[in-house]
Every structure is written in C-alpha cells, then in structure tokens.
Backbone as a printed PyTorch tensor [residue, N CA C, xyz], in Angstrom:
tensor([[[ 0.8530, -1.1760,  0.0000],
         [ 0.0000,  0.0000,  0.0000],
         [ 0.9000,  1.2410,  0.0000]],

        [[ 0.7370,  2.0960, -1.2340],
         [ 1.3570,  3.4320, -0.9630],
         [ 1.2360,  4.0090,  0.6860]],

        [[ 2.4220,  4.7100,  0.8930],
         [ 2.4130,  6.1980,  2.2060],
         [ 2.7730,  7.3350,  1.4720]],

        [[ 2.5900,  8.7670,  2.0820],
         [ 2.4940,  9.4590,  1.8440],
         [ 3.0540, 10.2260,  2.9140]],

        [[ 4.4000, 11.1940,  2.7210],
         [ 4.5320, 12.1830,  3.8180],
         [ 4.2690, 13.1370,  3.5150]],

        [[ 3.6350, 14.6260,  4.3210],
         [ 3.2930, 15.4010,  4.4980],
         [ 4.5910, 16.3660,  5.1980]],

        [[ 5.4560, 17.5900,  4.6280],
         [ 5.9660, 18.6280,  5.1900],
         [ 5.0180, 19.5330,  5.1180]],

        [[ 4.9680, 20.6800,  6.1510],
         [ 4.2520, 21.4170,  6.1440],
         [ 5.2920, 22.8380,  7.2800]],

        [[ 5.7830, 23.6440,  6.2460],
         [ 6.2840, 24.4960,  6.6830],
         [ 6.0850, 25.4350,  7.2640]],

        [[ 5.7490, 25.8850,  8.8480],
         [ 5.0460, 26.5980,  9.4300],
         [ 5.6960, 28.0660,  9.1550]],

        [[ 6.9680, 28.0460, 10.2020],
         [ 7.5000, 29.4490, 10.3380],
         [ 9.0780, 29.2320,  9.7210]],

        [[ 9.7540, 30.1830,  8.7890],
         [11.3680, 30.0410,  8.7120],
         [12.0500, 31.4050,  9.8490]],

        [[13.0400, 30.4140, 10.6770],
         [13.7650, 30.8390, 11.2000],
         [15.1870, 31.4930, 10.3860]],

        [[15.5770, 30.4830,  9.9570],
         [17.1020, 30.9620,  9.2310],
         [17.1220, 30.8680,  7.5900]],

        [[17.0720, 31.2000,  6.7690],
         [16.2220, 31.4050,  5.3800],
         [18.0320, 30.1570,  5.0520]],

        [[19.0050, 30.7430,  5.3970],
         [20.8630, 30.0860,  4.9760],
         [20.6840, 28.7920,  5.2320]],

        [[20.0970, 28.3470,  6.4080],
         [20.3370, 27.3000,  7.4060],
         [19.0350, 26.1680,  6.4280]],

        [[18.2670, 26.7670,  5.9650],
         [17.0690, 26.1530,  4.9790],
         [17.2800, 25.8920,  3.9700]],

        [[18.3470, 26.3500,  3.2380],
         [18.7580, 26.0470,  2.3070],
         [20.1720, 24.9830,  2.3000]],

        [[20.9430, 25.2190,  3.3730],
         [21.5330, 23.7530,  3.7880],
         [20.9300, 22.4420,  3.7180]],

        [[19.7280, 22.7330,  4.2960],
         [18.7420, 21.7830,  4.3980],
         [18.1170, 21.1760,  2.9110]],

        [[17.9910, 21.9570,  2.7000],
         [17.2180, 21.2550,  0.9100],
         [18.2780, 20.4280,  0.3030]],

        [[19.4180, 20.7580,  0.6820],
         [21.0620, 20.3900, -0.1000],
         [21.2070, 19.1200,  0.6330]],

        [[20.9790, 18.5990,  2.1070],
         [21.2980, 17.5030,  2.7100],
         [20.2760, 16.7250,  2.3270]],

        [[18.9170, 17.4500,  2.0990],
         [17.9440, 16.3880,  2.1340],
         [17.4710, 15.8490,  0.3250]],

        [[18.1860, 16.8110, -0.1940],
         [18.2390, 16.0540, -1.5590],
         [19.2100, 14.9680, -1.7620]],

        [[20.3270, 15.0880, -1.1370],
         [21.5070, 14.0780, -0.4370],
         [21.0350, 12.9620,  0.1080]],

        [[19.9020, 13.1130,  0.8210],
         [19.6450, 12.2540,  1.2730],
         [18.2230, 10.7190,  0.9690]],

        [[18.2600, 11.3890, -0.2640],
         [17.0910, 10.3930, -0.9820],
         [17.7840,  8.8810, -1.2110]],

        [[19.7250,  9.2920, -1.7130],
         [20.6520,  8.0300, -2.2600],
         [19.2660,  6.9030, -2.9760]],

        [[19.2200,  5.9470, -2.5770],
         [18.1640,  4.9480, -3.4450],
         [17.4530,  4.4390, -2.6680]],

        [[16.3330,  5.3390, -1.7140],
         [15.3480,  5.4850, -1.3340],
         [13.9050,  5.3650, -2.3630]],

        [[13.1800,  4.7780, -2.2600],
         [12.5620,  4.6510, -3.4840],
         [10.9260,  5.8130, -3.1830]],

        [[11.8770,  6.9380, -3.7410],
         [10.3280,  8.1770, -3.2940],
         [10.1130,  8.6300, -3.9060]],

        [[ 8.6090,  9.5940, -4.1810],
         [ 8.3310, 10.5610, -5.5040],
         [ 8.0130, 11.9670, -4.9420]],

        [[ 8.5500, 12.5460, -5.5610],
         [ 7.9950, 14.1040, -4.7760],
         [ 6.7410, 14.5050, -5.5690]],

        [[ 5.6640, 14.2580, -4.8950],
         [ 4.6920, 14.8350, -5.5630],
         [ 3.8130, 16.3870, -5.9400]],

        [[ 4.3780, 17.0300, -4.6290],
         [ 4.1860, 18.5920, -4.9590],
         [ 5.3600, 18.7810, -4.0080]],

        [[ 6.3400, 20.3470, -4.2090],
         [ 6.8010, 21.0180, -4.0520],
         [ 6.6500, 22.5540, -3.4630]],

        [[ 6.6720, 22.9110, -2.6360],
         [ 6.5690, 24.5770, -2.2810],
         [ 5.7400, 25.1400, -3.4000]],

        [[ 4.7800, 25.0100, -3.8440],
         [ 3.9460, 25.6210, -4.9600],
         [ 2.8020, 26.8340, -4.0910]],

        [[ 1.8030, 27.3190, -4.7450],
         [ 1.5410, 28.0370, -3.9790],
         [ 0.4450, 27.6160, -3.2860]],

        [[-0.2760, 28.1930, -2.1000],
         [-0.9970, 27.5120, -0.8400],
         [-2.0460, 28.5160, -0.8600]],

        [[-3.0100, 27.8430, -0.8600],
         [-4.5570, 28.4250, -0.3900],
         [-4.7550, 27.9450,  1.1410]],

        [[-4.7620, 28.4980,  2.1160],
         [-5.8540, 27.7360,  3.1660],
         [-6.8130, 28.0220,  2.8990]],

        [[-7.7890, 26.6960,  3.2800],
         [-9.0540, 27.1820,  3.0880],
         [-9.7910, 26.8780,  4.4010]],

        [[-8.8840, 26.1910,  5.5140],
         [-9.1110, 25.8010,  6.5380],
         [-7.7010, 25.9310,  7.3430]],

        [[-8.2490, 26.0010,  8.6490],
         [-6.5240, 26.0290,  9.4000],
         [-5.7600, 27.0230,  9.2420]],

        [[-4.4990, 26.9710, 10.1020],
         [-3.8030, 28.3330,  9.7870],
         [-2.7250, 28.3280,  8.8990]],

        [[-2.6320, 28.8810,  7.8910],
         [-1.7070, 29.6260,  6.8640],
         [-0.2980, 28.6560,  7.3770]],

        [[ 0.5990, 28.0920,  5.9780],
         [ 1.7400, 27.6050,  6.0390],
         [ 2.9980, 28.6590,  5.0140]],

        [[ 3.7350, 28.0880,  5.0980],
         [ 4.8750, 29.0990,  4.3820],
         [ 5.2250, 28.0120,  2.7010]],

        [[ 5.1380, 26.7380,  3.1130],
         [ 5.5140, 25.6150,  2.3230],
         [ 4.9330, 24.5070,  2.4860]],

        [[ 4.7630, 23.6100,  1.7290],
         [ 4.2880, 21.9020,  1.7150],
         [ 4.6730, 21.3840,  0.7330]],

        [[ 5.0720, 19.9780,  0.8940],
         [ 5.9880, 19.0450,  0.5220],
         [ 5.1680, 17.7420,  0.4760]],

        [[ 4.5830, 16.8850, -0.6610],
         [ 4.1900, 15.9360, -0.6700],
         [ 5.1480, 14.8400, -1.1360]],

        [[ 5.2780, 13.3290, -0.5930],
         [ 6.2960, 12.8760, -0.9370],
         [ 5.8020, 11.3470, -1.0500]],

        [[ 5.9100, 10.4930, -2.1710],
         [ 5.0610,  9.1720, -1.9670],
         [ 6.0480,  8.4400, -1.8430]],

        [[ 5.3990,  7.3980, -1.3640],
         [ 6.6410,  6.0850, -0.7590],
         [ 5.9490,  4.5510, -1.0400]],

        [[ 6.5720,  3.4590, -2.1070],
         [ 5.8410,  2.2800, -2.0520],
         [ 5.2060,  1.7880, -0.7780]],

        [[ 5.1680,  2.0520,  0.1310],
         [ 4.8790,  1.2640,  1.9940],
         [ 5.4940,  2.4870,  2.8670]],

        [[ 4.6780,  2.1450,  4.0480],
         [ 4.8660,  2.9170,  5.0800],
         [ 6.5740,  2.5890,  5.5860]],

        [[ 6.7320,  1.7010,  5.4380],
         [ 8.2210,  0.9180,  5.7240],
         [ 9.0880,  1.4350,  5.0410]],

        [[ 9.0110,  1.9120,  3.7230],
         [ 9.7350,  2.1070,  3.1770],
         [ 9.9270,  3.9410,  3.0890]],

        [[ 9.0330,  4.4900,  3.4660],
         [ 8.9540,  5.8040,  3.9030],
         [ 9.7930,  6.2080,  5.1120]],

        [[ 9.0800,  5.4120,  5.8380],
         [10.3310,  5.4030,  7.9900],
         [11.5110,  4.7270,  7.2560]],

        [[12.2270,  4.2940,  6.3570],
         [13.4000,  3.9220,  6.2950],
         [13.8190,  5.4120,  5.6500]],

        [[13.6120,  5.9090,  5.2420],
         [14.1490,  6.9580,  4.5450],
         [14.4050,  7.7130,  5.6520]],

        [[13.0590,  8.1530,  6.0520],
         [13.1330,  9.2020,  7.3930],
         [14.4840,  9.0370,  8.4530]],

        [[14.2970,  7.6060,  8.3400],
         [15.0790,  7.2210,  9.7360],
         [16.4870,  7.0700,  9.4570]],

        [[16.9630,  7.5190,  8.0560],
         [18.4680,  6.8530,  7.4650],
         [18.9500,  7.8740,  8.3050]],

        [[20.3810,  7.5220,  8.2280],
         [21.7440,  8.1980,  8.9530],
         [21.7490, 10.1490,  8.3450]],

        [[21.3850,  9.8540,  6.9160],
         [21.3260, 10.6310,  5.4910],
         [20.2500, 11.6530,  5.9390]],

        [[19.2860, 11.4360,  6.1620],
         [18.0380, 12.4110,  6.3840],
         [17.9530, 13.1460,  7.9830]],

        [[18.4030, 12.0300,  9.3450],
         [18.3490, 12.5040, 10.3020],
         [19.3810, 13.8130, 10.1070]],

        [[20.6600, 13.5550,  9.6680],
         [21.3190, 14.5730,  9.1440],
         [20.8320, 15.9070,  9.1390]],

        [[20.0810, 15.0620,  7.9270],
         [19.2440, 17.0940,  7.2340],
         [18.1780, 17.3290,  7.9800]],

        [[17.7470, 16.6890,  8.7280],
         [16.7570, 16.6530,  9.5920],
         [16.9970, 17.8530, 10.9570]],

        [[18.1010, 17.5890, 11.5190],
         [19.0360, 18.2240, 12.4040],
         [19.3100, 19.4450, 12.0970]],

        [[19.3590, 19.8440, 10.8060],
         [19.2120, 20.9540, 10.0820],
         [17.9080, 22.2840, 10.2560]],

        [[17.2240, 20.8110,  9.6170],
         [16.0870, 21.5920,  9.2670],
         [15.4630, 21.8660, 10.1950]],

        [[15.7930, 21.3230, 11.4680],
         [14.5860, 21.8940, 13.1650],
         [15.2980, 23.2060, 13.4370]],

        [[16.4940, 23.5280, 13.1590],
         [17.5190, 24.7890, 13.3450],
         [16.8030, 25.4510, 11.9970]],

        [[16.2270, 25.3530, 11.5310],
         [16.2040, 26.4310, 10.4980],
         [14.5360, 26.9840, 10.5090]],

        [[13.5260, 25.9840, 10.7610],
         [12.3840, 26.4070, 10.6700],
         [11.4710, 25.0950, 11.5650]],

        [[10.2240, 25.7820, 11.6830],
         [ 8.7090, 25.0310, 12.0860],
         [ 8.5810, 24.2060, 11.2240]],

        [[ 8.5630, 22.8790, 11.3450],
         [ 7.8220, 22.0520, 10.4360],
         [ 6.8030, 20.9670, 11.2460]],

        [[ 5.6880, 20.8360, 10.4460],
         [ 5.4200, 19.8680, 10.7350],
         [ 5.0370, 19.0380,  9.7980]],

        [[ 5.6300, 17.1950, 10.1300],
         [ 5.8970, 16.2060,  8.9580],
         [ 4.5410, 15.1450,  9.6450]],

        [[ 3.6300, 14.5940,  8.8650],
         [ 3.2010, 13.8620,  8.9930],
         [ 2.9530, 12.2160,  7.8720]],

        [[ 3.0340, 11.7050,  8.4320],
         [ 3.1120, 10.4450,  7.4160],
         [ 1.8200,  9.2400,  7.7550]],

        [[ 1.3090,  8.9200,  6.9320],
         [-0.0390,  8.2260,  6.3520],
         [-0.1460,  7.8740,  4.8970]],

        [[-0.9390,  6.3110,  5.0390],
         [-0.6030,  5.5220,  4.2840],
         [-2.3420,  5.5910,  3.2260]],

        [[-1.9720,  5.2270,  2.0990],
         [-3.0820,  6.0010,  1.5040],
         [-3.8570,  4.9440,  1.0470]],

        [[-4.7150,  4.4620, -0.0060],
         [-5.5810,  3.4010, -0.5000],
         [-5.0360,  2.5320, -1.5970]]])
C-alpha cells in the first residue's frame, strides 16, 4: 500500500540554514525509493492556519517511507532543518 509524507512548513527561522537543508535532504534520498509529488507551490488555506511551504512525498509502503526518514542521510538534514524552521511532517498511508 502506498504512504504518503506530508511537510508542512510553518514558520522560517534561518532562510541560509534552509537552504543547507534542501542540499542535505536532496543528499539524502541516495536509493530510497520516493516521488515528490508537490513542491513549495503556492498555498490556499481554506481551513486552518496559513503555512509558508508543503511538501508531498510518496513512498511504495509505510516501511519504506520510515526507512528513509530514519536513514543516517536524512536525520542529518533533519538536524538541520529543526535549526532552520517550524515544520510539521506527517506520514499516512493512503488506498
């Protein structure tokens, strides 16, 4: 069953430190088997409060999504990216 992660970019702290981040975490796909399905494009709320960015990302299995997350490679950029801005990542598995 496909998963699906969810970034959702609340607030940027360090605009430099965010862009480190895009650089580790493109680094960090190596042969992860993922699709980026939308990108920072632009955002309507139509509910909830206002984001800065969102990041859709598909993954064959939920397993195979937490392996990515959880590599050596991503915690990395991960470490990054809590120094640089608000995010919040959620992951769910789709039909």
């Amino acid at each position: 069953m496909p998963a699906y992660a969810i970034f959702i970019k609340n607030r940027t702290h360090d605009a430099d430190l965010l862009k480190a981040y895009s650089q580790k975490a493109a680094g960090a796909r190596g042969d992860h088997p993922l699709t980026a399905l939308a990108a920072y494009g632009p955002i309507e709320a139509l509910e909830g409060d206002e984001a800065e960015g969102v990041v859709l990302l598909q993954f064959p299995t939920m397993e195979a999504g937490k392996a990515w997350y959880n590599s050596p490679a991503y915690q990395d950029a991960k470490a990054t990216r809590l120094k640089a801005a608000d995010y919040r990542v959620l992951f769910f598995e789709g039909l």
